[in-house]
Coordinates of N, CA, C and O in Angstrom, one line a residue:
M620 N -1.7 6.4 -11.5 CA -2.9 5.6 -10.9 C -3.9 6.6 -10.5 O -3.6 7.7 -9.9
S621 N -5.1 6.4 -10.8 CA -6.2 7.2 -10.3 C -7.3 6.4 -9.8 O -7.5 5.2 -10.1
W622 N -8.1 7.0 -8.9 CA -9.3 6.3 -8.4 C -10.5 7.0 -9.0 O -10.6 8.3 -9.0
P623 N -11.5 6.3 -9.6 CA -12.5 7.0 -10.3 C -13.3 8.0 -9.5 O -13.7 9.0 -10.1
E624 N -13.5 7.8 -8.2 CA -14.3 8.8 -7.5 C -13.5 10.0 -6.9 O -14.0 10.8 -6.3
E625 N -12.2 10.0 -7.2 CA -11.3 11.0 -6.7 C -10.4 11.5 -7.8 O -10.0 10.8 -8.6
G626 N -10.2 12.8 -7.8 CA -9.3 13.4 -8.8 C -7.9 13.3 -8.4 O -7.6 13.0 -7.2
P627 N -6.9 13.6 -9.3 CA -5.5 13.5 -9.0 C -5.1 14.4 -7.9 O -4.1 14.2 -7.2
D628 N -5.8 15.5 -7.6 CA -5.4 16.4 -6.6 C -5.7 15.9 -5.2 O -5.2 16.5 -4.2
T629 N -6.5 14.9 -5.0 CA -6.8 14.4 -3.7 C -6.0 13.2 -3.3 O -6.1 12.7 -2.2
R630 N -5.1 12.7 -4.2 CA -4.4 11.5 -3.9 C -3.2 11.9 -3.0 O -2.6 13.0 -3.0
S631 N -2.8 10.9 -2.2 CA -1.6 11.1 -1.3 C -0.4 11.0 -2.3 O 0.0 9.9 -2.6
T632 N 0.2 12.1 -2.7 CA 1.3 12.1 -3.7 C 2.6 12.5 -3.0 O 2.6 13.2 -2.0
V633 N 3.6 12.0 -3.7 CA 5.0 12.4 -3.3 C 5.7 12.9 -4.5 O 5.5 12.4 -5.6
P634 N 6.6 13.8 -4.3 CA 7.4 14.3 -5.4 C 8.4 13.3 -5.9 O 9.0 12.6 -5.2
L635 N 8.5 13.3 -7.2 CA 9.6 12.5 -7.8 C 10.6 13.5 -8.4 O 10.9 14.4 -7.7
S636 N 11.0 13.3 -9.6 CA 12.0 14.2 -10.1 C 11.2 15.4 -10.8 O 10.2 15.2 -11.4
G637 N 11.7 16.6 -10.7 CA 11.1 17.7 -11.3 C 9.7 18.0 -10.8 O 9.5 18.0 -9.6
E638 N 8.7 18.1 -11.7 CA 7.4 18.5 -11.3 C 6.5 17.2 -11.1 O 5.3 17.3 -10.7
R639 N 7.0 16.0 -11.5 CA 6.1 14.8 -11.5 C 5.9 14.4 -10.0 O 6.7 14.5 -9.2
T640 N 4.7 13.8 -9.8 CA 4.4 13.2 -8.5 C 3.8 11.8 -8.8 O 3.4 11.5 -9.9
C641 N 3.8 11.1 -7.8 CA 3.3 9.7 -7.9 C 2.5 9.4 -6.6 O 2.9 9.8 -5.5
C642 N 1.5 8.6 -6.7 CA 0.8 8.1 -5.5 C 1.8 7.3 -4.6 O 2.5 6.5 -5.2
A643 N 1.7 7.6 -3.3 CA 2.7 6.9 -2.5 C 2.6 5.4 -2.6 O 3.6 4.6 -2.6
L644 N 1.3 4.9 -2.7 CA 1.1 3.4 -2.8 C 1.7 2.9 -4.1 O 2.3 1.8 -4.1
C645 N 1.5 3.6 -5.2 CA 2.0 3.2 -6.4 C 3.6 3.2 -6.4 O 4.2 2.3 -7.0
L646 N 4.1 4.2 -5.8 CA 5.6 4.4 -5.7 C 6.2 3.2 -5.0 O 7.2 2.6 -5.4
L647 N 5.5 2.7 -3.9 CA 6.0 1.5 -3.2 C 6.0 0.3 -4.1 O 7.0 -0.4 -4.1
S648 N 4.9 0.1 -4.8 CA 4.9 -1.1 -5.7 C 5.9 -1.1 -6.8 O 6.2 -2.1 -7.4
Q649 N 6.3 0.1 -7.2 CA 7.3 0.3 -8.3 C 8.7 0.3 -7.8 O 9.7 0.4 -8.6
N650 N 8.9 0.3 -6.5 CA 10.3 0.5 -5.9 C 10.5 -0.5 -4.7 O 10.6 0.0 -3.6
L651 N 10.7 -1.7 -5.0 CA 10.9 -2.7 -4.0 C 12.2 -2.6 -3.3 O 12.5 -3.2 -2.3
D652 N 13.1 -1.8 -3.8 CA 14.4 -1.6 -3.3 C 14.5 -0.4 -2.3 O 15.6 0.0 -1.9
R653 N 13.4 0.2 -1.9 CA 13.4 1.3 -1.0 C 14.0 0.8 0.3 O 13.9 -0.3 0.8
P654 N 14.8 1.7 1.0 CA 15.5 1.3 2.2 C 14.5 0.7 3.3 O 14.9 -0.2 4.0
E655 N 13.3 1.2 3.4 CA 12.4 0.8 4.5 C 11.3 -0.1 4.0 O 10.2 -0.2 4.6
I656 N 11.4 -0.6 2.8 CA 10.3 -1.3 2.1 C 9.6 -2.4 3.0 O 8.4 -2.5 3.0
D657 N 10.4 -3.1 3.7 CA 9.8 -4.2 4.6 C 9.0 -3.6 5.7 O 8.3 -4.4 6.4
H658 N 9.2 -2.4 6.1 CA 8.4 -1.7 7.1 C 7.2 -1.0 6.5 O 6.3 -0.6 7.2
E659 N 7.3 -0.7 5.2 CA 6.2 0.0 4.5 C 5.2 -0.9 3.9 O 4.0 -0.5 3.7
A660 N 5.6 -2.1 3.5 CA 4.7 -3.0 2.8 C 5.0 -4.5 3.0 O 6.1 -4.8 3.5
A661 N 4.0 -5.3 2.6 CA 4.2 -6.8 2.6 C 3.7 -7.3 1.3 O 2.8 -6.8 0.7
L662 N 4.3 -8.5 1.0 CA 3.8 -9.2 -0.2 C 2.5 -10.0 0.2 O 2.5 -10.6 1.3
I663 N 1.5 -9.9 -0.6 CA 0.3 -10.8 -0.4 C 0.1 -11.5 -1.7 O 0.6 -11.1 -2.8
W664 N -0.7 -12.6 -1.6 CA -1.1 -13.3 -2.8 C -2.6 -13.0 -3.1 O -3.4 -13.4 -2.3
L665 N -2.9 -12.3 -4.2 CA -4.2 -11.9 -4.4 C -4.5 -11.8 -5.9 O -4.6 -10.7 -6.5
P666 N -4.4 -13.0 -6.6 CA -4.5 -12.9 -8.1 C -5.8 -12.3 -8.7 O -5.9 -11.9 -9.8
E667 N -6.9 -12.3 -7.8 CA -8.1 -11.8 -8.3 C -8.2 -10.3 -8.4 O -9.2 -9.7 -8.9
F668 N -7.2 -9.6 -7.8 CA -7.1 -8.1 -7.9 C -5.8 -7.7 -8.6 O -4.8 -8.3 -8.5
T669 N -5.9 -6.6 -9.4 CA -4.7 -6.0 -9.9 C -4.0 -5.2 -8.8 O -4.6 -4.9 -7.8
Q670 N -2.7 -4.9 -9.1 CA -2.0 -4.0 -8.1 C -2.8 -2.7 -7.9 O -2.9 -2.2 -6.8
G671 N -3.3 -2.1 -9.0 CA -4.0 -0.9 -8.9 C -5.3 -1.0 -8.1 O -5.6 -0.1 -7.3
A672 N -6.0 -2.1 -8.2 CA -7.2 -2.3 -7.3 C -6.8 -2.5 -5.9 O -7.5 -1.9 -5.0
V673 N -5.7 -3.2 -5.6 CA -5.3 -3.3 -4.2 C -4.9 -1.9 -3.6 O -5.4 -1.5 -2.5
N674 N -4.2 -1.1 -4.4 CA -3.8 0.2 -4.0 C -5.1 1.1 -3.7 O -5.1 1.8 -2.7
A675 N -6.1 1.0 -4.6 CA -7.3 1.8 -4.5 C -8.0 1.4 -3.2 O -8.5 2.2 -2.4
L676 N -8.1 0.1 -3.0 CA -8.8 -0.4 -1.8 C -8.1 0.0 -0.5 O -8.7 0.5 0.5
V677 N -6.8 -0.2 -0.5 CA -6.0 0.2 0.7 C -6.1 1.7 0.9 O -6.2 2.2 2.1
H678 N -6.0 2.5 -0.2 CA -6.2 3.9 0.0 C -7.5 4.3 0.7 O -7.6 5.1 1.6
R679 N -8.6 3.6 0.3 CA -9.9 3.9 0.9 C -9.9 3.5 2.4 O -10.4 4.2 3.2
V680 N -9.3 2.3 2.7 CA -9.2 1.9 4.1 C -8.4 2.9 4.9 O -8.8 3.3 6.0
H681 N -7.2 3.3 4.4 CA -6.4 4.2 5.1 C -7.1 5.6 5.3 O -7.0 6.2 6.4
S682 N -7.8 6.0 4.3 CA -8.5 7.3 4.4 C -9.6 7.2 5.4 O -9.8 8.2 6.1
S683 N -10.3 6.1 5.5 CA -11.3 5.9 6.5 C -10.8 6.0 7.9 O -11.3 6.7 8.7
F684 N -9.6 5.3 8.1 CA -9.0 5.4 9.4 C -8.6 6.8 9.7 O -8.8 7.3 10.9
A685 N -7.9 7.4 8.8 CA -7.5 8.8 9.0 C -8.6 9.8 9.3 O -8.5 10.6 10.2
R686 N -9.7 9.6 8.6 CA -10.9 10.4 8.8 C -11.4 10.3 10.2 O -12.0 11.3 10.7
H687 N -11.3 9.2 10.8 CA -11.7 8.9 12.2 C -10.6 9.2 13.2 O -10.8 8.9 14.4
G688 N -9.5 9.7 12.7 CA -8.4 10.0 13.7 C -7.7 8.8 14.2 O -7.0 8.8 15.2
K689 N -7.7 7.7 13.4 CA -7.1 6.4 13.9 C -5.8 6.2 13.1 O -5.6 6.7 12.0
S690 N -4.9 5.5 13.7 CA -3.6 5.2 13.1 C -3.9 4.2 11.9 O -4.8 3.4 11.9
V691 N -3.2 4.4 10.8 CA -3.3 3.6 9.6 C -2.3 2.5 9.5 O -2.3 1.6 8.6
S692 N -1.3 2.5 10.4 CA -0.2 1.5 10.4 C -0.6 0.2 10.9 O -1.3 0.1 11.9
W693 N -0.3 -0.9 10.1 CA -0.5 -2.2 10.6 C 0.6 -2.7 11.5 O 1.7 -2.3 11.3
P694 N 0.3 -3.3 12.7 CA -1.0 -3.8 13.1 C -1.8 -2.6 13.6 O -1.3 -1.7 14.3
L695 N -3.1 -2.7 13.4 CA -4.0 -1.6 13.8 C -4.3 -1.7 15.3 O -4.3 -2.8 15.9
D696 N -4.6 -0.6 15.8 CA -5.1 -0.5 17.2 C -6.5 -1.2 17.3 O -7.3 -1.1 16.3
P697 N -6.8 -1.8 18.4 CA -8.1 -2.4 18.6 C -9.2 -1.3 18.5 O -9.0 -0.2 18.9
L698 N -10.4 -1.7 17.9 CA -11.5 -0.8 17.8 C -12.6 -1.2 18.8 O -12.8 -2.4 19.0
P699 N -13.2 -0.2 19.4 CA -14.3 -0.5 20.3 C -15.5 -1.1 19.5 O -15.6 -0.7 18.3
A700 N -16.3 -1.9 20.0 CA -17.4 -2.6 19.3 C -18.4 -1.5 18.8 O -19.1 -1.8 17.8
N701 N -18.5 -0.4 19.4 CA -19.4 0.7 19.0 C -18.8 1.6 18.0 O -19.4 2.7 17.7
S702 N -17.8 1.2 17.3 CA -17.1 2.1 16.3 C -18.1 2.2 15.1 O -18.9 1.3 14.9
P703 N -17.9 3.3 14.3 CA -18.7 3.4 13.1 C -18.6 2.3 12.2 O -17.5 1.7 12.1
D704 N -19.7 2.0 11.5 CA -19.7 0.8 10.6 C -18.6 0.9 9.5 O -18.0 -0.1 9.2
D705 N -18.4 2.1 9.0 CA -17.3 2.2 7.9 C -16.0 1.9 8.4 O -15.1 1.3 7.7
L706 N -15.7 2.2 9.7 CA -14.4 1.9 10.3 C -14.3 0.4 10.5 O -13.2 -0.1 10.3
L707 N -15.3 -0.2 11.0 CA -15.3 -1.7 11.2 C -15.1 -2.4 9.9 O -14.3 -3.4 9.8
A708 N -15.8 -1.9 8.9 CA -15.7 -2.6 7.5 C -14.2 -2.4 7.0 O -13.7 -3.3 6.4
A709 N -13.7 -1.2 7.2 CA -12.3 -0.9 6.7 C -11.3 -1.8 7.4 O -10.4 -2.4 6.8
R710 N -11.5 -2.0 8.7 CA -10.6 -2.9 9.5 C -10.7 -4.3 9.0 O -9.7 -5.0 8.9
S711 N -11.9 -4.7 8.8 CA -12.1 -6.1 8.3 C -11.5 -6.3 6.9 O -10.9 -7.4 6.7
A712 N -11.7 -5.4 6.0 CA -11.1 -5.5 4.7 C -9.6 -5.5 4.8 O -8.9 -6.4 4.1
Y713 N -9.0 -4.7 5.6 CA -7.5 -4.6 5.8 C -7.0 -5.9 6.3 O -6.0 -6.5 5.9
A714 N -7.7 -6.4 7.4 CA -7.3 -7.7 8.0 C -7.3 -8.8 7.0 O -6.4 -9.7 7.0
A715 N -8.3 -8.8 6.1 CA -8.4 -9.9 5.1 C -7.3 -9.8 4.1 O -6.7 -10.8 3.7
L716 N -6.9 -8.6 3.8 CA -5.7 -8.4 2.9 C -4.4 -8.9 3.6 O -3.6 -9.6 3.0
V717 N -4.3 -8.5 4.8 CA -3.0 -8.9 5.6 C -3.0 -10.4 5.7 O -1.9 -11.0 5.6
E718 N -4.1 -11.1 5.8 CA -4.1 -12.5 5.9 C -3.5 -13.2 4.7 O -2.9 -14.2 4.7
R719 N -3.6 -12.5 3.5 CA -3.1 -13.0 2.3 C -1.6 -13.0 2.3 O -1.0 -13.6 1.4
S720 N -0.9 -12.4 3.2 CA 0.6 -12.4 3.3 C 1.0 -13.8 3.6 O 2.1 -14.3 3.2
G721 N 0.2 -14.6 4.4 CA 0.5 -16.0 4.7 C 0.6 -16.8 3.4 O 1.4 -17.7 3.3
I722 N -0.4 -16.6 2.5 CA -0.4 -17.3 1.3 C 0.8 -17.0 0.4 O 1.4 -17.8 -0.2
A723 N 1.2 -15.7 0.4 CA 2.4 -15.3 -0.3 C 3.6 -16.0 0.2 O 4.5 -16.4 -0.5
K724 N 3.7 -16.1 1.6 CA 4.8 -16.7 2.2 C 4.9 -18.2 1.8 O 6.0 -18.7 1.5
Q725 N 3.7 -18.9 1.8 CA 3.7 -20.3 1.4 C 4.1 -20.4 -0.1 O 4.9 -21.3 -0.4
R726 N 3.6 -19.6 -1.0 CA 3.9 -19.7 -2.4 C 5.3 -19.3 -2.8 O 5.9 -19.8 -3.7
L727 N 5.7 -18.1 -2.2 CA 7.0 -17.5 -2.6 C 8.1 -17.8 -1.6 O 9.3 -17.4 -1.9
G728 N 7.8 -18.3 -0.5 CA 8.8 -18.5 0.5 C 9.1 -17.2 1.4 O 9.9 -17.3 2.3
T729 N 8.3 -16.2 1.1 CA 8.5 -14.9 1.9 C 7.3 -14.0 1.7 O 6.6 -14.2 0.7
S730 N 7.2 -13.1 2.6 CA 6.2 -12.0 2.4 C 6.9 -10.7 2.4 O 6.3 -9.6 2.5
A731 N 8.2 -10.7 2.5 CA 9.1 -9.5 2.5 C 9.4 -9.0 1.1 O 10.0 -9.7 0.3
P732 N 9.0 -7.8 0.8 CA 9.3 -7.2 -0.5 C 10.8 -7.2 -0.9 O 11.1 -7.5 -2.0
R733 N 11.6 -6.9 0.1 CA 13.1 -6.9 -0.2 C 13.6 -8.3 -0.6 O 14.4 -8.3 -1.5
D734 N 13.1 -9.3 -0.1 CA 13.5 -10.7 -0.5 C 13.1 -10.9 -1.9 O 13.9 -11.5 -2.7
L735 N 11.9 -10.5 -2.3 CA 11.5 -10.7 -3.7 C 12.4 -9.8 -4.7 O 12.9 -10.3 -5.7
A736 N 12.7 -8.6 -4.3 CA 13.5 -7.7 -5.1 C 14.9 -8.3 -5.3 O 15.5 -8.4 -6.4
E737 N 15.4 -8.9 -4.2 CA 16.8 -9.5 -4.2 C 16.8 -10.7 -5.1 O 17.6 -10.9 -6.0
A738 N 15.7 -11.6 -5.0 CA 15.6 -12.8 -5.8 C 15.5 -12.4 -7.3 O 16.2 -13.0 -8.1
L739 N 14.7 -11.4 -7.6 CA 14.6 -11.0 -9.0 C 15.9 -10.5 -9.6 O 16.1 -10.6 -10.8
S740 N 16.7 -9.9 -8.7 CA 18.0 -9.4 -9.3 C 19.0 -10.5 -9.7 O 19.9 -10.3 -10.4
F741 N 18.7 -11.7 -9.2 CA 19.6 -12.9 -9.6 C 19.0 -13.8 -10.6 O 19.7 -14.7 -11.0
V742 N 17.8 -13.6 -11.1 CA 17.2 -14.5 -12.0 C 17.8 -14.3 -13.4 O 18.2 -13.1 -13.8
S743 N 17.7 -15.3 -14.2 CA 18.2 -15.1 -15.6 C 17.2 -14.2 -16.4 O 16.1 -14.0 -16.0
P744 N 17.7 -13.6 -17.5 CA 16.9 -12.7 -18.3 C 15.6 -13.4 -18.8 O 14.5 -12.8 -18.8
S745 N 15.7 -14.7 -19.1 CA 14.5 -15.4 -19.6 C 13.5 -15.6 -18.5 O 12.3 -15.5 -18.7
S746 N 14.0 -15.9 -17.3 CA 13.1 -16.1 -16.2 C 12.5 -14.7 -15.8 O 11.3 -14.6 -15.5
Y747 N 13.3 -13.7 -15.8 CA 12.8 -12.4 -15.5 C 11.7 -11.9 -16.5 O 10.7 -11.4 -16.1
A748 N 11.9 -12.3 -17.7 CA 10.9 -12.0 -18.7 C 9.5 -12.7 -18.5 O 8.5 -12.2 -18.9
R749 N 9.6 -13.8 -17.8 CA 8.4 -14.6 -17.4 C 7.9 -14.3 -16.0 O 7.0 -15.0 -15.5
R750 N 8.4 -13.3 -15.4 CA 8.0 -13.0 -14.0 C 6.5 -12.9 -13.8 O 6.0 -13.2 -12.8
H751 N 5.8 -12.4 -14.8 CA 4.3 -12.2 -14.7 C 3.7 -13.6 -14.6 O 2.7 -13.8 -13.9
E752 N 4.2 -14.6 -15.3 CA 3.7 -16.0 -15.2 C 3.9 -16.5 -13.8 O 3.1 -17.2 -13.2
L753 N 5.2 -16.3 -13.3 CA 5.6 -16.9 -12.1 C 5.0 -16.2 -10.9 O 4.8 -16.8 -9.8
L754 N 4.8 -14.9 -11.0 CA 4.4 -14.1 -9.8 C 3.1 -13.4 -10.0 O 2.8 -12.5 -9.4
G755 N 2.3 -14.0 -10.9 CA 1.1 -13.3 -11.4 C 0.1 -12.9 -10.3 O -0.7 -12.0 -10.4
G756 N 0.1 -13.6 -9.1 CA -0.8 -13.3 -8.1 C -0.2 -12.5 -6.9 O -0.9 -12.1 -6.0
A757 N 1.1 -12.2 -7.0 CA 1.8 -11.4 -6.0 C 1.4 -10.0 -6.1 O 1.4 -9.4 -7.2
R758 N 1.1 -9.4 -5.0 CA 0.7 -8.0 -4.9 C 1.4 -7.4 -3.7 O 1.8 -8.1 -2.8
L759 N 1.6 -6.1 -3.7 CA 2.2 -5.4 -2.6 C 1.1 -4.7 -1.8 O 0.3 -3.9 -2.3
L760 N 1.1 -4.9 -0.5 CA 0.1 -4.3 0.4 C 0.8 -3.3 1.3 O 1.8 -3.6 2.0
S761 N 0.4 -2.0 1.2 CA 0.9 -1.0 2.0 C 0.6 -1.3 3.5 O -0.6 -1.6 3.8
L762 N 1.5 -1.1 4.4 CA 1.3 -1.3 5.8 C 1.0 0.1 6.5 O 1.0 0.2 7.7
G763 N 0.7 1.1 5.7 CA 0.3 2.4 6.3 C 1.5 3.2 6.7 O 1.4 4.1 7.5
R764 N 2.6 3.0 6.1 CA 3.8 3.8 6.3 C 4.5 4.1 5.0 O 4.5 3.4 4.1
F765 N 5.1 5.3 5.0 CA 5.9 5.7 3.8 C 7.0 6.6 4.3 O 6.8 7.7 4.8
F766 N 8.3 6.1 4.2 CA 9.4 6.8 4.8 C 10.1 7.7 3.8 O 10.4 7.2 2.7
V767 N 10.5 8.9 4.2 CA 11.3 9.8 3.5 C 12.4 10.3 4.5 O 12.0 10.8 5.5
D768 N 13.6 10.1 4.2 CA 14.7 10.5 5.1 C 14.5 9.9 6.5 O 14.8 10.7 7.5
G769 N 14.1 8.7 6.6 CA 13.9 8.0 7.9 C 12.7 8.4 8.6 O 12.5 7.9 9.7
R770 N 11.9 9.3 8.1 CA 10.6 9.7 8.8 C 9.4 9.2 8.0 O 9.3 9.3 6.8
D771 N 8.4 8.7 8.8 CA 7.2 8.2 8.2 C 6.3 9.4 7.9 O 5.8 10.1 8.8
I772 N 6.1 9.7 6.6 CA 5.4 10.9 6.2 C 3.9 10.5 5.8 O 3.1 11.4 5.4
Y773 N 3.6 9.2 5.7 CA 2.3 8.8 5.2 C 1.1 9.4 6.0 O 0.2 9.9 5.3
P774 N 1.1 9.5 7.3 CA 0.0 10.1 8.0 C -0.2 11.6 7.5 O -1.3 12.1 7.4
R775 N 0.9 12.3 7.3 CA 0.9 13.7 6.9 C 0.3 13.8 5.5 O -0.5 14.7 5.2
L776 N 0.6 12.8 4.6 CA 0.1 12.8 3.3 C -1.5 12.7 3.3 O -2.2 13.3 2.6
L777 N -1.9 11.8 4.2 CA -3.4 11.6 4.3 C -4.1 12.8 4.9 O -5.2 13.2 4.5
V778 N -3.5 13.5 5.9 CA -4.0 14.7 6.4 C -4.1 15.8 5.3 O -5.1 16.5 5.2
K779 N -3.0 15.9 4.6 CA -3.0 16.9 3.5 C -4.1 16.6 2.5 O -4.8 17.5 2.0
E780 N -4.3 15.4 2.1 CA -5.3 15.0 1.2 C -6.7 15.3 1.8 O -7.6 15.8 1.1
R781 N -6.9 15.0 3.0 CA -8.2 15.2 3.7 C -8.5 16.7 3.7 O -9.7 17.1 3.4
L782 N -7.5 17.5 4.0 CA -7.7 19.0 4.1 C -8.1 19.5 2.7 O -9.0 20.4 2.5
A783 N -7.4 19.0 1.7 CA -7.7 19.4 0.3 C -9.1 19.1 -0.1 O -9.8 19.9 -0.7
S784 N -9.6 17.9 0.3 CA -10.9 17.5 0.1 C -12.0 18.4 0.8 O -13.0 18.7 0.2
I785 N -11.7 18.7 2.0 CA -12.6 19.6 2.8 C -12.7 21.0 2.1 O -13.8 21.6 2.0
L786 N -11.5 21.5 1.7 CA -11.5 22.9 1.1 C -12.2 22.9 -0.2 O -12.8 23.9 -0.6
R787 N -12.2 21.8 -0.9 CA -13.0 21.8 -2.2 C -14.5 21.7 -2.0 O -15.2 22.0 -2.9
S788 N -14.9 21.2 -0.9 CA -16.3 20.9 -0.6 C -17.1 22.2 -0.5 O -16.7 23.2 -0.1

């Protein structure tokens, strides 16, 4: 996954096997069976966006919060009314995405990624093959956390990305 205005070196990446890396947000959406997935992400219903578009938007939101020294984990800390416009816009966009978890819960019976992963493990091969028809609007929303060995490393990934961006400037 890439974002048009940013190169692969600026993304919050995590090591996979060997030399390969993957965007943390993409890794979440590809691994619903992660031990902490329900603390890292929520299901939302947003058929008008692809998963890649959701990830790109959330990445921008998280980067904006990190740039201003704010926590990126949902629920967000309250912002003063005199906060910078980009921070207020980022909070508003994030809140609108989080609201879509209610729609996912109505349509799917849950907004927990682990529940969906478990349900998918029990469906017939023919139903699994049709999962895009049945779940076409389901997306995964990062909650601003990414756990490795029980520790949330996502804030560190954002700092690393920000430093790399500054050094290139």
